[in-house]
XYZ file of C-alpha atoms in Angstrom:
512
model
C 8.382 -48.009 -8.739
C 5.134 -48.244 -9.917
C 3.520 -46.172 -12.810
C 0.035 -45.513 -13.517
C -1.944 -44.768 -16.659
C -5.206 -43.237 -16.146
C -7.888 -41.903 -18.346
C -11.280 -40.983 -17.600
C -13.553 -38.543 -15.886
C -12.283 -35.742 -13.523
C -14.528 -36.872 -10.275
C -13.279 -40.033 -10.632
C -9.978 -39.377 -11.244
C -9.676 -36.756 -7.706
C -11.855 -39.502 -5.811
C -9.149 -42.064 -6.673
C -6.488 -39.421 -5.903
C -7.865 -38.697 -2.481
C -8.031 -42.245 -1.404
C -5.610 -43.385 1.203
C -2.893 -43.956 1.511
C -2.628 -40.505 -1.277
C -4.850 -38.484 0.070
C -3.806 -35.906 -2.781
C -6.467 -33.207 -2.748
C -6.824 -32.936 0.962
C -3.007 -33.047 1.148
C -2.917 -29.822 -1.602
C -5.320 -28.048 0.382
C -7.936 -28.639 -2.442
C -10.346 -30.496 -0.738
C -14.139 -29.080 -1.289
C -13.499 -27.981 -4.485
C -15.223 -29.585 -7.758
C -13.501 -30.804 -11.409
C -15.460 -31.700 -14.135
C -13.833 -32.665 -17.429
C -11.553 -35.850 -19.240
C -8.837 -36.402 -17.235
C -5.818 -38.210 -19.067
C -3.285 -38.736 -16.146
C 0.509 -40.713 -15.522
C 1.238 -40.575 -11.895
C 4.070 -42.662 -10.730
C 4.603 -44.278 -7.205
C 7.468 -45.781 -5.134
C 7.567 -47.546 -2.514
C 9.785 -50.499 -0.731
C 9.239 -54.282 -0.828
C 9.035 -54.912 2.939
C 6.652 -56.498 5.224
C 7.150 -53.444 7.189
C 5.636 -51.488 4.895
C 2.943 -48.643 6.047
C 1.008 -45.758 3.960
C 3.528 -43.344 4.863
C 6.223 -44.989 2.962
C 4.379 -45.131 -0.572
C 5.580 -42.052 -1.845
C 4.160 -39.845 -4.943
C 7.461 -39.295 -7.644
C 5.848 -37.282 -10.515
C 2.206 -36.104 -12.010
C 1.267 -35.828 -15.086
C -2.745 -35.502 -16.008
C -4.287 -33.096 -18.920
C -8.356 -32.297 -18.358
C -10.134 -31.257 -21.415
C -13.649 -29.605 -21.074
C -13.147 -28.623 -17.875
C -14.845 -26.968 -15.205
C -14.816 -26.203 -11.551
C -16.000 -24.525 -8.752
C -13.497 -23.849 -5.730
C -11.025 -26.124 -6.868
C -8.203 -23.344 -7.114
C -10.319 -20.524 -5.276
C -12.883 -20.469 -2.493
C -16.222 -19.291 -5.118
C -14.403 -18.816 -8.369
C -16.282 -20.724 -10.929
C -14.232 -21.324 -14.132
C -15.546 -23.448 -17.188
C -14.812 -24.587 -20.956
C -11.082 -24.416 -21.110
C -8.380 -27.086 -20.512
C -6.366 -27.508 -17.225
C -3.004 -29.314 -16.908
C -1.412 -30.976 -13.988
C 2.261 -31.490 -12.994
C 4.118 -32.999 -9.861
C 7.530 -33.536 -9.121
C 9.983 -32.509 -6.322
C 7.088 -32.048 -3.848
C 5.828 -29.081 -6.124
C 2.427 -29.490 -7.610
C 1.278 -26.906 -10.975
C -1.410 -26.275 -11.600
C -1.969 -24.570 -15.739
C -4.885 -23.353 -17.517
C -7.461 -21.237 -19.224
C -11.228 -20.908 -19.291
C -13.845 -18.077 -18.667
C -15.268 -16.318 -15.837
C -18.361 -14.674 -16.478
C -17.603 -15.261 -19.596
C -14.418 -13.106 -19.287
C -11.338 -15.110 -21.189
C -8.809 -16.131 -18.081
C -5.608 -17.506 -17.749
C -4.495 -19.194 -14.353
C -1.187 -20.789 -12.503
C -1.784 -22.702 -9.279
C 1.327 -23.906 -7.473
C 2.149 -25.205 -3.815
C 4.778 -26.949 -2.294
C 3.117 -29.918 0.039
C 4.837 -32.540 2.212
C 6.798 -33.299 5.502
C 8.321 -30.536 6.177
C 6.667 -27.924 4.421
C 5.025 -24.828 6.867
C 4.038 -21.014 6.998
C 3.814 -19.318 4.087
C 5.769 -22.262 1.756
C 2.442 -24.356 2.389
C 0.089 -21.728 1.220
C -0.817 -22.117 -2.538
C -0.052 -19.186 -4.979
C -2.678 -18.636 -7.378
C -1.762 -16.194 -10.612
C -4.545 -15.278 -12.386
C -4.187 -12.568 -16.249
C -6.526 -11.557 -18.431
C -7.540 -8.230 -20.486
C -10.586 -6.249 -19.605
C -11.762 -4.195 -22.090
C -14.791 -1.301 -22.039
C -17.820 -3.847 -22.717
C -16.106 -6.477 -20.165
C -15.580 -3.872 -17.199
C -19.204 -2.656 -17.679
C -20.564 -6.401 -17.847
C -18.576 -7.313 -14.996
C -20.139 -3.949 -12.965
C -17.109 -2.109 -13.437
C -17.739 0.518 -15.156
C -14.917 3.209 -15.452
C -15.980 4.784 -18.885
C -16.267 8.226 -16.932
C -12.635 8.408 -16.763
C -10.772 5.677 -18.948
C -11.357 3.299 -21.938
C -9.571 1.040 -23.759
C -7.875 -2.920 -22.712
C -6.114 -3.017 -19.616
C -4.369 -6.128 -18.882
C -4.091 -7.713 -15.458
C -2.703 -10.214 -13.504
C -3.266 -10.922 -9.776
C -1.460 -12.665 -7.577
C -2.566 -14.263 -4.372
C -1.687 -16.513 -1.359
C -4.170 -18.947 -0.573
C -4.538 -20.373 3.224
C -6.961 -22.082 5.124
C -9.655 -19.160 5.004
C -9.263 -19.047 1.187
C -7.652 -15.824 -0.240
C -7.690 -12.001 1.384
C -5.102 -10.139 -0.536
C -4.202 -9.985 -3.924
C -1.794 -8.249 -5.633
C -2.857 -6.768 -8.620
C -0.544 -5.671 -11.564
C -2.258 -3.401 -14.605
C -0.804 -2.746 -18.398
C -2.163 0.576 -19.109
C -0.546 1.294 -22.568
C -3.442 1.142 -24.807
C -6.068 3.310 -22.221
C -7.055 6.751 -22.319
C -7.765 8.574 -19.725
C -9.591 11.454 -18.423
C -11.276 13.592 -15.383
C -13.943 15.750 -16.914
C -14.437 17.858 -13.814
C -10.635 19.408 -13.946
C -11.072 19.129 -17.856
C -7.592 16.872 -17.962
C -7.055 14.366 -20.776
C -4.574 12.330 -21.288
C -3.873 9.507 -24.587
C -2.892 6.524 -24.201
C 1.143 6.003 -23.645
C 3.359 3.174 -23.909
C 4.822 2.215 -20.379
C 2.174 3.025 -18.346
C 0.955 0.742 -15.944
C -0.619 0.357 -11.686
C -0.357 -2.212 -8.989
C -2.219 -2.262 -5.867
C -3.738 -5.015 -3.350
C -6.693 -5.912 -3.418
C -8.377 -6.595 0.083
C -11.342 -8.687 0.297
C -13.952 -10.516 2.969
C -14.262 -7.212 4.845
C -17.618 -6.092 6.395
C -16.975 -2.396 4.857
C -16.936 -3.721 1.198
C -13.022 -3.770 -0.921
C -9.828 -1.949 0.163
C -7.079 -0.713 -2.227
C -3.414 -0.581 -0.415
C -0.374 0.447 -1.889
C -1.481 1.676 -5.363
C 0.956 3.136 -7.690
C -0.064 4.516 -10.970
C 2.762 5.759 -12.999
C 3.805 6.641 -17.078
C 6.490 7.745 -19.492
C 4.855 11.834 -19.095
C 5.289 11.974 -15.311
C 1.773 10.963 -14.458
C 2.725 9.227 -10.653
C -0.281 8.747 -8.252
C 0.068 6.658 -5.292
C -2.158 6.194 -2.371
C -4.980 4.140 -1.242
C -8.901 3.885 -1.229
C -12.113 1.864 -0.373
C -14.954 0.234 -2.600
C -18.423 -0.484 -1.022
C -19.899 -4.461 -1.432
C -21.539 -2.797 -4.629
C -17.395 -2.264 -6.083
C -18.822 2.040 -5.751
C -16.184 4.170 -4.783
C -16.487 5.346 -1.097
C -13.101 7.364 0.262
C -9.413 7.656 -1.080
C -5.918 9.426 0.281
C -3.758 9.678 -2.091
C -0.680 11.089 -1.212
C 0.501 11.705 -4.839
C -1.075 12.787 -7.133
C 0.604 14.000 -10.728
C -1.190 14.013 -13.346
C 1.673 15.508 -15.289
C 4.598 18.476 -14.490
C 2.517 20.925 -13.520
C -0.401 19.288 -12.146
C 1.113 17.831 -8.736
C -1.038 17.483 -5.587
C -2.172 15.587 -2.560
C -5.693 14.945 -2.198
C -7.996 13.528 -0.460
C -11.599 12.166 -1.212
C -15.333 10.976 0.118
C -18.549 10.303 -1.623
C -21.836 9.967 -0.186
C -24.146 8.560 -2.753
C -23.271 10.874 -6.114
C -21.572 13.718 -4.299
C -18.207 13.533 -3.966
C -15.899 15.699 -1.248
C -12.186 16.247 -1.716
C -9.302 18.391 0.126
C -6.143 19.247 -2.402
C -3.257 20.164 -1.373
C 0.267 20.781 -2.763
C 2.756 22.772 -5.112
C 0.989 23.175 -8.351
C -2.365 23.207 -10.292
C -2.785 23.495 -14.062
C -6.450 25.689 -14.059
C -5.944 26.434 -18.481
C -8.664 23.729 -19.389
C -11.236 25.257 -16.149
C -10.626 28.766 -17.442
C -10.732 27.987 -21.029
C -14.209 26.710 -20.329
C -15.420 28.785 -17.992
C -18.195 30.499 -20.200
C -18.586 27.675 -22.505
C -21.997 26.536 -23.328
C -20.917 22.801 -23.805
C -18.984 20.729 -21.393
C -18.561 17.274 -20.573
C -20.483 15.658 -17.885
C -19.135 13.132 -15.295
C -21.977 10.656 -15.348
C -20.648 8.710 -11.849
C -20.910 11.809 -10.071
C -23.824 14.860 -9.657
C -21.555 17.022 -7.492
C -18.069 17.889 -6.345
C -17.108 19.721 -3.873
C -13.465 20.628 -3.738
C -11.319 22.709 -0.944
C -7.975 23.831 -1.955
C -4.659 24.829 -0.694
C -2.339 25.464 -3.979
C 0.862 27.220 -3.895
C 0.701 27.874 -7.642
C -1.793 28.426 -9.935
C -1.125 28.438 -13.737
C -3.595 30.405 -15.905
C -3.787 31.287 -19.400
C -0.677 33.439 -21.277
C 1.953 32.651 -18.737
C 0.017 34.345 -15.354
C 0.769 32.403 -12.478
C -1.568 32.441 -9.470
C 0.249 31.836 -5.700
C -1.576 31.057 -2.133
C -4.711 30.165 -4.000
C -6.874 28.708 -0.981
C -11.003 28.508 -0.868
C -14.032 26.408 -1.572
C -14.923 25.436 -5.372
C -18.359 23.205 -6.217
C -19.208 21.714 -9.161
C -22.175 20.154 -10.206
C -23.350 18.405 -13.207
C -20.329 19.681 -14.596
C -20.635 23.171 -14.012
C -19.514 25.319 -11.446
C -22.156 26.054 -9.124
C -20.312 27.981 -6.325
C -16.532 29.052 -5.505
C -14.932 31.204 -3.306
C -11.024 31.905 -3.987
C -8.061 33.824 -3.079
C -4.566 34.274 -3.786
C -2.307 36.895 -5.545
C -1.059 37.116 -8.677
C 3.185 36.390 -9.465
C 4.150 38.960 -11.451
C 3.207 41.256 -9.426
C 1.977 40.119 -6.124
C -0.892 42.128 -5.895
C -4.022 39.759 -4.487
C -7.230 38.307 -5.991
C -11.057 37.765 -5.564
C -13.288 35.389 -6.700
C -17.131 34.692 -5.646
C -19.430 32.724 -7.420
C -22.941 32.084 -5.571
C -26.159 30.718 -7.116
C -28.941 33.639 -8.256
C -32.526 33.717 -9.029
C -33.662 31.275 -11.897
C -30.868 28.788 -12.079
C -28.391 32.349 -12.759
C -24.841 32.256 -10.701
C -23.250 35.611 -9.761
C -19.689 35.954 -10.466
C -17.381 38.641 -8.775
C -13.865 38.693 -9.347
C -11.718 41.628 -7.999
C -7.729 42.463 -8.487
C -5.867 45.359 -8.069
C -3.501 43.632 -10.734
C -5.991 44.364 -14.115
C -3.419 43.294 -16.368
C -2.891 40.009 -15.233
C -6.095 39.058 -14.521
C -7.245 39.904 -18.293
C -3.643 37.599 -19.136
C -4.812 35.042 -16.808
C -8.742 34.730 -18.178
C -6.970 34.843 -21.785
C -8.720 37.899 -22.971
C -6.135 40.678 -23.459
C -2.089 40.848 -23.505
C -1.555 44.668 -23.772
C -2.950 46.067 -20.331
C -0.005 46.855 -17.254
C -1.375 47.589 -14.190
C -4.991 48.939 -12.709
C -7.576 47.932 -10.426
C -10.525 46.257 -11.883
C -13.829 44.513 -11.029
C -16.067 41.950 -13.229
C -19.370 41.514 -12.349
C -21.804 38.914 -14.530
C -24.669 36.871 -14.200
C -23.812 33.258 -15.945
C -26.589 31.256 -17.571
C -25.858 27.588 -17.272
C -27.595 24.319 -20.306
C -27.066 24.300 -23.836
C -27.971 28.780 -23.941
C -25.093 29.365 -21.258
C -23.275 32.425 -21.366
C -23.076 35.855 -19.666
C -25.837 38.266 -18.785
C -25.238 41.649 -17.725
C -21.545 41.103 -17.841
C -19.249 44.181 -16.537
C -15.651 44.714 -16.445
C -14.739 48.205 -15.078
C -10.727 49.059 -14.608
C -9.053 51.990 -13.243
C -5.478 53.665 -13.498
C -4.176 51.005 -15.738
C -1.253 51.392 -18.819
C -1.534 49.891 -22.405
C 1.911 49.264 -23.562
C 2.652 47.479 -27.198
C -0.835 48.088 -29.141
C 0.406 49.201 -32.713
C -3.356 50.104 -33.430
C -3.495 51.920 -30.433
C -0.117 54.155 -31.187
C -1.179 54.791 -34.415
C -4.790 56.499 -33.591
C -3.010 58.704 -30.625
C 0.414 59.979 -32.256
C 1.112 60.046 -36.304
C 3.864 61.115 -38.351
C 2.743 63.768 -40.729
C 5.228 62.525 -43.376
C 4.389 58.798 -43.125
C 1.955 58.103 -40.524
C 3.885 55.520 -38.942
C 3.333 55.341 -35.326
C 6.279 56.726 -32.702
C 7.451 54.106 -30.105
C 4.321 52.041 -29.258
C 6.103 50.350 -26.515
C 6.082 53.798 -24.378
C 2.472 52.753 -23.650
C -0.576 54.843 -22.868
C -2.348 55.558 -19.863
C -6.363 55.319 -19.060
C -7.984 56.367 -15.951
C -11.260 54.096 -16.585
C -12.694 51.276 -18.646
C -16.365 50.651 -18.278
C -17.249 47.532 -20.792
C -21.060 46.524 -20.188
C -21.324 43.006 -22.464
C -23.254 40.212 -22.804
C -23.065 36.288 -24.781
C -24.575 33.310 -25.721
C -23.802 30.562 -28.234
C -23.763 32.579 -31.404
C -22.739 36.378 -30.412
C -21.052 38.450 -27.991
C -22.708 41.990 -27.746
C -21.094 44.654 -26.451
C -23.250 48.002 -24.544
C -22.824 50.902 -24.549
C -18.314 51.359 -23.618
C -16.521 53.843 -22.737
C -12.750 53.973 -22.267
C -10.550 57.628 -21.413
C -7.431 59.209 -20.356
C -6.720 63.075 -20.887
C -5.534 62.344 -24.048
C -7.766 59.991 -26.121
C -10.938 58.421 -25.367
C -13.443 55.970 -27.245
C -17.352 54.513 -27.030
C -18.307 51.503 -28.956
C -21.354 48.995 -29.115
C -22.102 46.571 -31.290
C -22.254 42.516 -32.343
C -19.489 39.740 -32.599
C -20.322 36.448 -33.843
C -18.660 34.279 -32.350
C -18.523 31.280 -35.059
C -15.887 32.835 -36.827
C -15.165 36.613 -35.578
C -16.888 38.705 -37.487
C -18.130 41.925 -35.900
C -20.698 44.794 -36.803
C -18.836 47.199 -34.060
C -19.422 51.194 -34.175
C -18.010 53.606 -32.287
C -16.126 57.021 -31.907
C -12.654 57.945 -31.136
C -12.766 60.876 -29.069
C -8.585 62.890 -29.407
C -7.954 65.590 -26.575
C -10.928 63.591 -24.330
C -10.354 66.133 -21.311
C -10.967 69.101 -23.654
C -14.070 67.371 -25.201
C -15.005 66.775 -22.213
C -14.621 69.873 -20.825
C -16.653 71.419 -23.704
C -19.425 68.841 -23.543
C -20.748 70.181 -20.184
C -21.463 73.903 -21.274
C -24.934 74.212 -22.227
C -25.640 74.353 -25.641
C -22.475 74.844 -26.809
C -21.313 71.972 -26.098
C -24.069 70.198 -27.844
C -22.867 71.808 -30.888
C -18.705 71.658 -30.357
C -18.647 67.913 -29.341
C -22.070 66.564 -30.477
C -23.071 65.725 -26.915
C -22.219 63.123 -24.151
C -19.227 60.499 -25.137
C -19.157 62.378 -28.436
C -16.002 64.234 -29.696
């Protein structure tokens, strides 16, 4: 048994190593690879006293070798480049490890190499396994050319595993910490903070002609976010097509989708139980929305069994065409009917004249589709149709907005209650939950950033009517609203229509 102190430069020390009757490097599967740095190294031999003796019976027992300063070039993978860290070497058992740090593109790394090597030793047990971790934060992604500040930031930790054969490595398998990253998709206006137990794997498939494959990704968390699927990168590392079969971004956001993008435009198909739309509708006339700087356009076509909407309204069969670009919504086309009641709905939005889109929305459910938008909790029942032109930039908001209902009930308004039936004695309203009916609403309004102003209104029923116009600033609610409550409408109205005395008894048109 012979042992041998070493100390000196790397090249040196794997020139040495590689000299028969060793042969080290090519015999690790090493060979082509470069190692610069100061190599302190034990290695220990044995071999028999014999005149028989040959190459093959000198034998390696154990490895022992530190380099400090190091640096090398396809030593542990066919074009990674690693420099200034420090790199130790064991052997023993016919198992060589391989430890270390240093920097890739100046990104912090940690590495394990390890491979069994000898007589004996085939398939996949000769194949080196290479572990690579580090943490990737905002700046590093972006310097790297992966920039995912559209929809995440924060440090994500990662380690990647890989198998390294003849042609050098193929598939890795990639392992993510998520717990410190917040996430986000502007264009379905879902957020999400960062959560403790949340982390992906996927492999990662190089050396094809079409650019980067992702297989078997799972993305999961503590708050039922679970996505799973696959998709493709371009030799750039852009995103070019995706299936994902699950998609949950949380309990009540659960799809399937799938995705394409030529260039900035970006086609999907979703599919599945249930869709949260709150954050779209919430926004829908909002002047100020976040943009999705990766993409220009999307272009979405769904198949949702549920909707859910604002104050509880669920939405059921929704199916159509929705397009969104720069962040707004450029053109939609949607159908589906309303829970509660089961009574369908209509939604059209086309482009107009001057960078204007027309919105249509029709229901024979009023009701819920004022519940739904957010607006108004009282009304039961009734048809109604809104009509506006939408401005889009920093001025968006509605031009000649109009919501017209029919036939519809309002049930629970105290104010309401009050103005139609008093108590002589106390003038306390009597049951407000019996409800009152209208046969028309005809609300002509308009907004932009600061106001909402409301035309020329007019609601009625036989037995009290109202007009009102006026301002309401939207900063903080306050309104310069005037109007007239019109009792007995159907008599007033009546009246109103004979010629000049009606002028005089009611005070003209809408007047009481």
């Amino acid at each position: 048994e012979i042992r041998v102190r070493a100390k000196g430069r790397a090249e040196g020390f794997l020139e040495l190593a590689d000299m028969p009757p060793l042969r080290l490097v090519r015999e690790m599967g090493m060979n082509g690879g470069r190692l610069r740095g100061d190599v302190v190294a034990t290695l220990r031999l044995k071999m028999p006293f014999s005149r028989k003796m040959t190459g093959e019976d000198i034998r390696v027992v154990s490895l022992d070798a530190s380099v400090a300063n190091f640096s090398t070039r396809g030593l542990l993978l066919p074009g990674l480049e690693l420099g200034g860290g420090k790199l130790t070497l064991k052997y023993a058992d016919s198992l060589l490890l391989a430890r270390g740090r240093g920097r890739v593109s100046g990104v912090p790394l940690r590495f394990e190499w390890r491979r069994k090597f000898g007589r004996g030793v085939t398939g996949d047990d000769a194949k080196a396994r290479l572990v690579l971790r580090t943490t990737l934060d905002d700046a590093t992604r972006k310097r790297l050319g992966l920039d995912l500040s559209a929809w995440m930031q924060g440090p994500v930790s990662v380690e990647t595993e890989t198998r390294l054969g003849n042609g050098g490595a193929r598939k890795f398998r990639v392992k993510a910490g998520l717990d410190k990253v917040r996430m986000k998709l502007p264009a379905i206006g879902w957020s999400r903070e960062a959560k403790k137990g949340t982390e992906a794997s996927f492999d990662l498939i190089l050396g094809e002609k079409k650019g980067v494959r992702v297989e078997r990704l799972s993305l999961a968390g503590p708050d039922g976010l679970r996505i799973a699927g696959r998709l493709r990168l371009d030799a750039g590392g852009n995103f070019r097509e995706a299936t994902f079969s699950r998609f949950e971004l949380n309990a009540n956001n659960r799809l399937a989708l799938g995705l394409e993008r030529e260039k900035e435009r970006l086609k999907a198909q979703a599919a599945g139980p249930m869709f949260d739309a709150r954050p779209l509708i919430t926004r829908l006339f909002a002047t100020r929305r976040e943009v999705d700087k990766a993409l220009r356009s999307v272009f979405v076509r769904v198949n949702i069994r549920e909707v859910l909407a604002l104050r509880g309204e669920r939405i059921r069969d929704v199916r159509g065409e929705v397009e969104v670009v720069e962040g707004l919504v450029r053109r939609a086309s949607l159908t589906g009917r309303f829970a509660s009641s089961g009574r369908k709905i209509l939604l059209e939005l086309v482009p107009a004249n001057n960078g204007l889109r027309r919105l249509f929305i029709a229901t024979e459910d009023a009701g819920a589709l004022l519940r739904a938008s957010g607006l108004y909790s009282r009304i039961v029942g009734g048809r109604a149709e809104f009509t506006a032109l939408l401005k889009g930039g920093e001025d968006g908001g509605v031009q000649r907005g109009l919501l017209v209902m029919r036939h519809f009930m309002v049930r629970g308004d105290e104010r309401l209650s009050r103005i139609r039936r008093k108590d002589g004695r106390n003038g306390v309203a009597r049951g407000p939950r019996r409800g009152q009916r209208f046969t028309k609403l005809v609300l002509p309004f308009s907004t932009d950033r600061h106001f909402i102003r409301i035309g020329d209104a007019l609601i009625k029923s036989p037995e009290i009517g109202g007009t009102a116009n006026g301002l309401i600033r939207r900063a903080d609610g306050a309104m310069d609203v005037g109007g007239v409550i019109i009792p007995a409408y159907a008599l007033n109205a009546a009246l109103g229509k004979i010629p000049v005395l009606g002028m005089l008894l009611t005070g003209g048109k809408g007047q009481g």
